JSON list of C-alpha atoms in Angstrom, two decimals:
[
{"chain": "A", "resi": 1, "resn": "UNK", "atom": "CA", "xyz": [0.00, 0.00, 0.00]},
{"chain": "A", "resi": 2, "resn": "UNK", "atom": "CA", "xyz": [1.05, 3.58, -0.59]},
{"chain": "A", "resi": 3, "resn": "UNK", "atom": "CA", "xyz": [2.45, 5.49, 2.32]},
{"chain": "A", "resi": 4, "resn": "UNK", "atom": "CA", "xyz": [0.15, 8.06, 4.06]},
{"chain": "A", "resi": 5, "resn": "UNK", "atom": "CA", "xyz": [2.95, 10.58, 3.63]},
{"chain": "A", "resi": 6, "resn": "UNK", "atom": "CA", "xyz": [1.93, 10.84, -0.06]},
{"chain": "A", "resi": 7, "resn": "UNK", "atom": "CA", "xyz": [-1.89, 10.93, -0.05]},
{"chain": "A", "resi": 8, "resn": "UNK", "atom": "CA", "xyz": [-2.12, 11.95, -3.70]},
{"chain": "A", "resi": 9, "resn": "UNK", "atom": "CA", "xyz": [-0.84, 8.49, -4.64]},
{"chain": "A", "resi": 10, "resn": "UNK", "atom": "CA", "xyz": [-3.84, 6.81, -2.99]},
{"chain": "A", "resi": 11, "resn": "UNK", "atom": "CA", "xyz": [-6.49, 5.44, -5.32]},
{"chain": "A", "resi": 12, "resn": "UNK", "atom": "CA", "xyz": [-9.47, 7.82, -5.62]},
{"chain": "A", "resi": 13, "resn": "UNK", "atom": "CA", "xyz": [-11.97, 5.28, -4.30]},
{"chain": "A", "resi": 14, "resn": "UNK", "atom": "CA", "xyz": [-10.29, 5.40, -0.89]},
{"chain": "A", "resi": 15, "resn": "UNK", "atom": "CA", "xyz": [-10.60, 9.21, -0.52]},
{"chain": "A", "resi": 16, "resn": "UNK", "atom": "CA", "xyz": [-13.60, 11.03, 0.91]},
{"chain": "A", "resi": 17, "resn": "UNK", "atom": "CA", "xyz": [-15.40, 13.80, -1.08]},
{"chain": "A", "resi": 18, "resn": "UNK", "atom": "CA", "xyz": [-13.45, 16.76, 0.39]},
{"chain": "A", "resi": 19, "resn": "UNK", "atom": "CA", "xyz": [-10.14, 15.02, -0.26]},
{"chain": "A", "resi": 20, "resn": "UNK", "atom": "CA", "xyz": [-11.16, 14.23, -3.85]},
{"chain": "A", "resi": 21, "resn": "UNK", "atom": "CA", "xyz": [-12.03, 17.88, -4.45]},
{"chain": "A", "resi": 22, "resn": "UNK", "atom": "CA", "xyz": [-8.45, 18.97, -3.73]},
{"chain": "A", "resi": 23, "resn": "UNK", "atom": "CA", "xyz": [-6.74, 16.03, -5.40]},
{"chain": "A", "resi": 24, "resn": "UNK", "atom": "CA", "xyz": [-4.49, 16.92, -8.37]},
{"chain": "A", "resi": 25, "resn": "UNK", "atom": "CA", "xyz": [-5.24, 15.26, -11.72]},
{"chain": "A", "resi": 26, "resn": "UNK", "atom": "CA", "xyz": [-4.26, 11.61, -11.74]},
{"chain": "A", "resi": 27, "resn": "UNK", "atom": "CA", "xyz": [-2.53, 9.62, -14.40]},
{"chain": "A", "resi": 28, "resn": "UNK", "atom": "CA", "xyz": [-3.32, 5.90, -14.40]},
{"chain": "A", "resi": 29, "resn": "UNK", "atom": "CA", "xyz": [-0.79, 3.30, -15.41]},
{"chain": "A", "resi": 30, "resn": "UNK", "atom": "CA", "xyz": [-0.23, -0.36, -14.95]},
{"chain": "A", "resi": 31, "resn": "UNK", "atom": "CA", "xyz": [2.30, -1.12, -12.19]},
{"chain": "A", "resi": 32, "resn": "UNK", "atom": "CA", "xyz": [3.23, -4.76, -11.79]},
{"chain": "A", "resi": 33, "resn": "UNK", "atom": "CA", "xyz": [-0.02, -6.02, -13.30]},
{"chain": "A", "resi": 34, "resn": "UNK", "atom": "CA", "xyz": [-2.11, -3.79, -11.02]},
{"chain": "A", "resi": 35, "resn": "UNK", "atom": "CA", "xyz": [-3.64, -0.40, -11.82]},
{"chain": "A", "resi": 36, "resn": "UNK", "atom": "CA", "xyz": [-1.94, 2.36, -9.85]},
{"chain": "A", "resi": 37, "resn": "UNK", "atom": "CA", "xyz": [-2.59, 6.10, -9.73]},
{"chain": "A", "resi": 38, "resn": "UNK", "atom": "CA", "xyz": [0.15, 8.67, -9.84]},
{"chain": "A", "resi": 39, "resn": "UNK", "atom": "CA", "xyz": [0.10, 12.43, -9.94]},
{"chain": "A", "resi": 40, "resn": "UNK", "atom": "CA", "xyz": [0.38, 13.60, -13.52]},
{"chain": "A", "resi": 41, "resn": "UNK", "atom": "CA", "xyz": [0.67, 17.36, -12.93]},
{"chain": "A", "resi": 42, "resn": "UNK", "atom": "CA", "xyz": [0.59, 19.72, -15.88]},
{"chain": "A", "resi": 43, "resn": "UNK", "atom": "CA", "xyz": [1.90, 18.20, -19.06]},
{"chain": "A", "resi": 44, "resn": "UNK", "atom": "CA", "xyz": [4.62, 20.23, -20.79]},
{"chain": "A", "resi": 45, "resn": "UNK", "atom": "CA", "xyz": [5.14, 19.92, -24.48]},
{"chain": "A", "resi": 46, "resn": "UNK", "atom": "CA", "xyz": [8.73, 20.19, -25.55]},
{"chain": "A", "resi": 47, "resn": "UNK", "atom": "CA", "xyz": [9.26, 22.71, -28.28]},
{"chain": "A", "resi": 48, "resn": "UNK", "atom": "CA", "xyz": [11.60, 21.97, -31.13]},
{"chain": "A", "resi": 49, "resn": "UNK", "atom": "CA", "xyz": [12.67, 25.64, -31.22]},
{"chain": "A", "resi": 50, "resn": "UNK", "atom": "CA", "xyz": [15.10, 27.17, -28.80]},
{"chain": "A", "resi": 51, "resn": "UNK", "atom": "CA", "xyz": [13.99, 30.12, -26.66]},
{"chain": "A", "resi": 52, "resn": "UNK", "atom": "CA", "xyz": [15.79, 32.68, -28.80]},
{"chain": "A", "resi": 53, "resn": "UNK", "atom": "CA", "xyz": [14.22, 31.41, -32.00]},
{"chain": "A", "resi": 54, "resn": "UNK", "atom": "CA", "xyz": [10.76, 31.22, -30.41]},
{"chain": "A", "resi": 55, "resn": "UNK", "atom": "CA", "xyz": [10.76, 34.94, -29.56]},
{"chain": "A", "resi": 56, "resn": "UNK", "atom": "CA", "xyz": [11.91, 36.08, -32.99]},
{"chain": "A", "resi": 57, "resn": "UNK", "atom": "CA", "xyz": [9.08, 37.07, -35.34]},
{"chain": "A", "resi": 58, "resn": "UNK", "atom": "CA", "xyz": [8.87, 34.98, -38.46]},
{"chain": "A", "resi": 59, "resn": "UNK", "atom": "CA", "xyz": [9.08, 36.92, -41.71]},
{"chain": "A", "resi": 60, "resn": "UNK", "atom": "CA", "xyz": [6.17, 35.87, -43.87]},
{"chain": "A", "resi": 61, "resn": "UNK", "atom": "CA", "xyz": [7.12, 37.54, -47.15]},
{"chain": "A", "resi": 62, "resn": "UNK", "atom": "CA", "xyz": [10.23, 38.39, -49.07]},
{"chain": "A", "resi": 63, "resn": "UNK", "atom": "CA", "xyz": [9.67, 42.15, -48.93]},
{"chain": "A", "resi": 64, "resn": "UNK", "atom": "CA", "xyz": [12.52, 44.59, -49.08]},
{"chain": "A", "resi": 65, "resn": "UNK", "atom": "CA", "xyz": [13.65, 46.12, -45.77]},
{"chain": "A", "resi": 66, "resn": "UNK", "atom": "CA", "xyz": [12.80, 49.65, -46.95]},
{"chain": "A", "resi": 67, "resn": "UNK", "atom": "CA", "xyz": [9.42, 48.81, -48.44]},
{"chain": "A", "resi": 68, "resn": "UNK", "atom": "CA", "xyz": [6.58, 50.85, -46.94]},
{"chain": "A", "resi": 69, "resn": "UNK", "atom": "CA", "xyz": [3.07, 49.51, -46.59]},
{"chain": "A", "resi": 70, "resn": "UNK", "atom": "CA", "xyz": [0.30, 51.82, -47.77]},
{"chain": "A", "resi": 71, "resn": "UNK", "atom": "CA", "xyz": [-3.00, 51.75, -45.95]},
{"chain": "A", "resi": 72, "resn": "UNK", "atom": "CA", "xyz": [-5.98, 53.37, -47.59]},
{"chain": "A", "resi": 73, "resn": "UNK", "atom": "CA", "xyz": [-9.16, 54.03, -45.64]},
{"chain": "A", "resi": 74, "resn": "UNK", "atom": "CA", "xyz": [-12.33, 55.22, -47.33]},
{"chain": "A", "resi": 75, "resn": "UNK", "atom": "CA", "xyz": [-15.31, 56.61, -45.51]},
{"chain": "A", "resi": 76, "resn": "UNK", "atom": "CA", "xyz": [-18.60, 56.85, -47.33]},
{"chain": "A", "resi": 77, "resn": "UNK", "atom": "CA", "xyz": [-21.41, 58.95, -45.99]},
{"chain": "A", "resi": 78, "resn": "UNK", "atom": "CA", "xyz": [-24.84, 59.18, -47.53]},
{"chain": "A", "resi": 79, "resn": "UNK", "atom": "CA", "xyz": [-27.59, 61.62, -46.70]},
{"chain": "A", "resi": 80, "resn": "UNK", "atom": "CA", "xyz": [-31.16, 61.54, -47.86]},
{"chain": "A", "resi": 81, "resn": "UNK", "atom": "CA", "xyz": [-33.67, 64.16, -46.96]},
{"chain": "A", "resi": 82, "resn": "UNK", "atom": "CA", "xyz": [-37.35, 63.89, -47.62]},
{"chain": "A", "resi": 83, "resn": "UNK", "atom": "CA", "xyz": [-40.55, 62.30, -46.41]},
{"chain": "A", "resi": 84, "resn": "UNK", "atom": "CA", "xyz": [-39.86, 59.02, -48.22]},
{"chain": "A", "resi": 85, "resn": "UNK", "atom": "CA", "xyz": [-36.88, 56.65, -47.84]},
{"chain": "A", "resi": 86, "resn": "UNK", "atom": "CA", "xyz": [-34.08, 56.76, -50.40]},
{"chain": "A", "resi": 87, "resn": "UNK", "atom": "CA", "xyz": [-34.33, 54.45, -53.47]},
{"chain": "A", "resi": 88, "resn": "UNK", "atom": "CA", "xyz": [-31.88, 51.86, -52.09]},
{"chain": "A", "resi": 89, "resn": "UNK", "atom": "CA", "xyz": [-33.91, 51.52, -48.90]},
{"chain": "A", "resi": 90, "resn": "UNK", "atom": "CA", "xyz": [-37.14, 51.23, -50.90]},
{"chain": "A", "resi": 91, "resn": "UNK", "atom": "CA", "xyz": [-35.55, 48.46, -52.98]},
{"chain": "A", "resi": 92, "resn": "UNK", "atom": "CA", "xyz": [-34.53, 46.70, -49.75]},
{"chain": "A", "resi": 93, "resn": "UNK", "atom": "CA", "xyz": [-38.11, 46.99, -48.44]},
{"chain": "A", "resi": 94, "resn": "UNK", "atom": "CA", "xyz": [-39.34, 45.51, -51.73]},
{"chain": "A", "resi": 95, "resn": "UNK", "atom": "CA", "xyz": [-36.98, 42.55, -51.32]},
{"chain": "A", "resi": 96, "resn": "UNK", "atom": "CA", "xyz": [-38.07, 41.92, -47.73]},
{"chain": "A", "resi": 97, "resn": "UNK", "atom": "CA", "xyz": [-41.80, 42.42, -48.30]},
{"chain": "A", "resi": 98, "resn": "UNK", "atom": "CA", "xyz": [-42.96, 42.06, -51.91]},
{"chain": "A", "resi": 99, "resn": "UNK", "atom": "CA", "xyz": [-44.84, 45.23, -52.83]},
{"chain": "A", "resi": 100, "resn": "UNK", "atom": "CA", "xyz": [-43.48, 47.01, -49.74]},
{"chain": "A", "resi": 101, "resn": "UNK", "atom": "CA", "xyz": [-42.34, 50.09, -51.67]},
{"chain": "A", "resi": 102, "resn": "UNK", "atom": "CA", "xyz": [-45.77, 50.47, -53.28]},
{"chain": "A", "resi": 103, "resn": "UNK", "atom": "CA", "xyz": [-47.41, 50.20, -49.85]},
{"chain": "A", "resi": 104, "resn": "UNK", "atom": "CA", "xyz": [-45.08, 52.90, -48.51]},
{"chain": "A", "resi": 105, "resn": "UNK", "atom": "CA", "xyz": [-46.00, 55.20, -51.41]},
{"chain": "A", "resi": 106, "resn": "UNK", "atom": "CA", "xyz": [-49.73, 54.52, -50.93]},
{"chain": "A", "resi": 107, "resn": "UNK", "atom": "CA", "xyz": [-49.45, 55.29, -47.21]},
{"chain": "A", "resi": 108, "resn": "UNK", "atom": "CA", "xyz": [-47.53, 58.50, -47.98]},
{"chain": "A", "resi": 109, "resn": "UNK", "atom": "CA", "xyz": [-50.20, 59.61, -50.47]},
{"chain": "A", "resi": 110, "resn": "UNK", "atom": "CA", "xyz": [-53.02, 58.89, -47.99]},
{"chain": "A", "resi": 111, "resn": "UNK", "atom": "CA", "xyz": [-51.22, 60.82, -45.25]},
{"chain": "A", "resi": 112, "resn": "UNK", "atom": "CA", "xyz": [-50.57, 63.77, -47.61]},
{"chain": "A", "resi": 113, "resn": "UNK", "atom": "CA", "xyz": [-54.25, 63.86, -48.66]},
{"chain": "A", "resi": 114, "resn": "UNK", "atom": "CA", "xyz": [-55.31, 63.78, -45.00]},
{"chain": "A", "resi": 115, "resn": "UNK", "atom": "CA", "xyz": [-52.90, 66.60, -44.12]},
{"chain": "A", "resi": 116, "resn": "UNK", "atom": "CA", "xyz": [-54.19, 68.75, -47.00]},
{"chain": "A", "resi": 117, "resn": "UNK", "atom": "CA", "xyz": [-57.81, 68.13, -45.93]},
{"chain": "A", "resi": 118, "resn": "UNK", "atom": "CA", "xyz": [-56.96, 69.23, -42.37]},
{"chain": "A", "resi": 119, "resn": "UNK", "atom": "CA", "xyz": [-55.23, 72.38, -43.67]},
{"chain": "A", "resi": 120, "resn": "UNK", "atom": "CA", "xyz": [-58.25, 73.19, -45.88]},
{"chain": "A", "resi": 121, "resn": "UNK", "atom": "CA", "xyz": [-60.68, 72.83, -42.98]},
{"chain": "A", "resi": 122, "resn": "UNK", "atom": "CA", "xyz": [-58.41, 74.89, -40.72]},
{"chain": "A", "resi": 123, "resn": "UNK", "atom": "CA", "xyz": [-58.23, 77.65, -43.34]},
{"chain": "A", "resi": 124, "resn": "UNK", "atom": "CA", "xyz": [-62.03, 77.58, -43.69]},
{"chain": "A", "resi": 125, "resn": "UNK", "atom": "CA", "xyz": [-62.46, 77.96, -39.93]},
{"chain": "A", "resi": 126, "resn": "UNK", "atom": "CA", "xyz": [-60.00, 80.88, -39.80]},
{"chain": "A", "resi": 127, "resn": "UNK", "atom": "CA", "xyz": [-61.84, 82.65, -42.63]},
{"chain": "A", "resi": 128, "resn": "UNK", "atom": "CA", "xyz": [-65.20, 81.98, -40.98]},
{"chain": "A", "resi": 129, "resn": "UNK", "atom": "CA", "xyz": [-63.96, 83.29, -37.62]},
{"chain": "A", "resi": 130, "resn": "UNK", "atom": "CA", "xyz": [-62.58, 86.41, -39.31]},
{"chain": "A", "resi": 131, "resn": "UNK", "atom": "CA", "xyz": [-65.91, 87.09, -41.06]},
{"chain": "A", "resi": 132, "resn": "UNK", "atom": "CA", "xyz": [-67.88, 86.55, -37.85]},
{"chain": "A", "resi": 133, "resn": "UNK", "atom": "CA", "xyz": [-65.52, 88.92, -36.01]},
{"chain": "A", "resi": 134, "resn": "UNK", "atom": "CA", "xyz": [-65.92, 91.58, -38.69]},
{"chain": "A", "resi": 135, "resn": "UNK", "atom": "CA", "xyz": [-69.71, 91.25, -38.65]},
{"chain": "A", "resi": 136, "resn": "UNK", "atom": "CA", "xyz": [-69.85, 91.52, -34.85]},
{"chain": "A", "resi": 137, "resn": "UNK", "atom": "CA", "xyz": [-67.48, 94.52, -34.84]},
{"chain": "A", "resi": 138, "resn": "UNK", "atom": "CA", "xyz": [-69.63, 96.25, -37.50]},
{"chain": "A", "resi": 139, "resn": "UNK", "atom": "CA", "xyz": [-72.80, 95.54, -35.50]},
{"chain": "A", "resi": 140, "resn": "UNK", "atom": "CA", "xyz": [-71.16, 96.89, -32.34]},
{"chain": "A", "resi": 141, "resn": "UNK", "atom": "CA", "xyz": [-70.02, 100.05, -34.17]},
{"chain": "A", "resi": 142, "resn": "UNK", "atom": "CA", "xyz": [-73.49, 100.68, -35.64]},
{"chain": "A", "resi": 143, "resn": "UNK", "atom": "CA", "xyz": [-75.12, 100.11, -32.26]},
{"chain": "A", "resi": 144, "resn": "UNK", "atom": "CA", "xyz": [-72.66, 102.49, -30.56]},
{"chain": "A", "resi": 145, "resn": "UNK", "atom": "CA", "xyz": [-73.14, 105.20, -33.18]},
{"chain": "A", "resi": 146, "resn": "UNK", "atom": "CA", "xyz": [-76.93, 104.75, -32.97]},
{"chain": "A", "resi": 147, "resn": "UNK", "atom": "CA", "xyz": [-76.81, 105.27, -29.20]},
{"chain": "A", "resi": 148, "resn": "UNK", "atom": "CA", "xyz": [-74.58, 108.36, -29.71]},
{"chain": "A", "resi": 149, "resn": "UNK", "atom": "CA", "xyz": [-77.05, 109.75, -32.30]},
{"chain": "A", "resi": 150, "resn": "UNK", "atom": "CA", "xyz": [-79.97, 109.16, -29.92]},
{"chain": "A", "resi": 151, "resn": "UNK", "atom": "CA", "xyz": [-78.01, 110.91, -27.12]},
{"chain": "A", "resi": 152, "resn": "UNK", "atom": "CA", "xyz": [-77.54, 113.95, -29.38]},
{"chain": "A", "resi": 153, "resn": "UNK", "atom": "CA", "xyz": [-81.25, 113.89, -30.26]},
{"chain": "A", "resi": 154, "resn": "UNK", "atom": "CA", "xyz": [-82.09, 113.69, -26.54]},
{"chain": "A", "resi": 155, "resn": "UNK", "atom": "CA", "xyz": [-79.82, 116.67, -25.76]},
{"chain": "A", "resi": 156, "resn": "UNK", "atom": "CA", "xyz": [-77.01, 114.82, -23.92]},
{"chain": "A", "resi": 157, "resn": "UNK", "atom": "CA", "xyz": [-74.03, 116.00, -25.97]},
{"chain": "A", "resi": 158, "resn": "UNK", "atom": "CA", "xyz": [-71.40, 114.89, -23.39]},
{"chain": "A", "resi": 159, "resn": "UNK", "atom": "CA", "xyz": [-72.79, 111.37, -23.31]},
{"chain": "A", "resi": 160, "resn": "UNK", "atom": "CA", "xyz": [-72.92, 111.32, -27.11]},
{"chain": "A", "resi": 161, "resn": "UNK", "atom": "CA", "xyz": [-69.28, 112.48, -27.31]},
{"chain": "A", "resi": 162, "resn": "UNK", "atom": "CA", "xyz": [-68.07, 109.82, -24.87]},
{"chain": "A", "resi": 163, "resn": "UNK", "atom": "CA", "xyz": [-70.07, 106.98, -26.46]},
{"chain": "A", "resi": 164, "resn": "UNK", "atom": "CA", "xyz": [-69.24, 108.04, -30.04]},
{"chain": "A", "resi": 165, "resn": "UNK", "atom": "CA", "xyz": [-65.54, 108.52, -29.20]},
{"chain": "A", "resi": 166, "resn": "UNK", "atom": "CA", "xyz": [-65.26, 105.17, -27.41]},
{"chain": "A", "resi": 167, "resn": "UNK", "atom": "CA", "xyz": [-66.78, 103.46, -30.44]},
{"chain": "A", "resi": 168, "resn": "UNK", "atom": "CA", "xyz": [-64.96, 105.33, -33.22]},
{"chain": "A", "resi": 169, "resn": "UNK", "atom": "CA", "xyz": [-61.43, 105.36, -31.72]},
{"chain": "A", "resi": 170, "resn": "UNK", "atom": "CA", "xyz": [-60.98, 101.52, -31.73]},
{"chain": "A", "resi": 171, "resn": "UNK", "atom": "CA", "xyz": [-62.42, 101.29, -35.26]},
{"chain": "A", "resi": 172, "resn": "UNK", "atom": "CA", "xyz": [-60.04, 103.95, -36.59]},
{"chain": "A", "resi": 173, "resn": "UNK", "atom": "CA", "xyz": [-57.14, 102.31, -34.72]},
{"chain": "A", "resi": 174, "resn": "UNK", "atom": "CA", "xyz": [-57.95, 98.89, -36.26]},
{"chain": "A", "resi": 175, "resn": "UNK", "atom": "CA", "xyz": [-57.99, 100.33, -39.79]},
{"chain": "A", "resi": 176, "resn": "UNK", "atom": "CA", "xyz": [-54.74, 102.22, -39.22]},
{"chain": "A", "resi": 177, "resn": "UNK", "atom": "CA", "xyz": [-53.10, 99.11, -37.74]},
{"chain": "A", "resi": 178, "resn": "UNK", "atom": "CA", "xyz": [-53.96, 97.11, -40.89]},
{"chain": "A", "resi": 179, "resn": "UNK", "atom": "CA", "xyz": [-52.51, 99.92, -43.03]},
{"chain": "A", "resi": 180, "resn": "UNK", "atom": "CA", "xyz": [-49.31, 99.97, -40.94]},
{"chain": "A", "resi": 181, "resn": "UNK", "atom": "CA", "xyz": [-48.93, 96.16, -41.32]},
{"chain": "A", "resi": 182, "resn": "UNK", "atom": "CA", "xyz": [-49.32, 96.45, -45.10]},
{"chain": "A", "resi": 183, "resn": "UNK", "atom": "CA", "xyz": [-46.54, 99.04, -45.29]}
]
């Protein structure tokens, strides 16, 4: 039997689990007709090259010592601006989904028609609001001037001046403001 001084030479079946966990790798060999276990340790492969030759880089080509390598780097940048993808991307969509480019164009046309319809309705509402505002301002001015005329007829000139002035001044200012914007 193997001496207890060298426990790593004991067959693995005789070791408990904690001892097997720390056991170095074993190398089995036949000793005197019986299977024995010995410590193998890390295997080292002998190199055919000496240390000095191993550290020297190997020259792969027969280039001249003074030959200079030329490295050329190209950078390509593409830019596409617009609501639709560029033609190469559309072609890629067509390869992935047959008819994909046509569907993208149809969707773009539908969205453009919808946007134009919204802009038309918005413009109509702005025009309508402007006309309603003008009609109400005209009605207010006529009512104010009518009250001022009645005040003059009734003999209250100060009241007629205040009412007529408070009605006419904003109207004149609005017309002058439009003239100033035009110039």
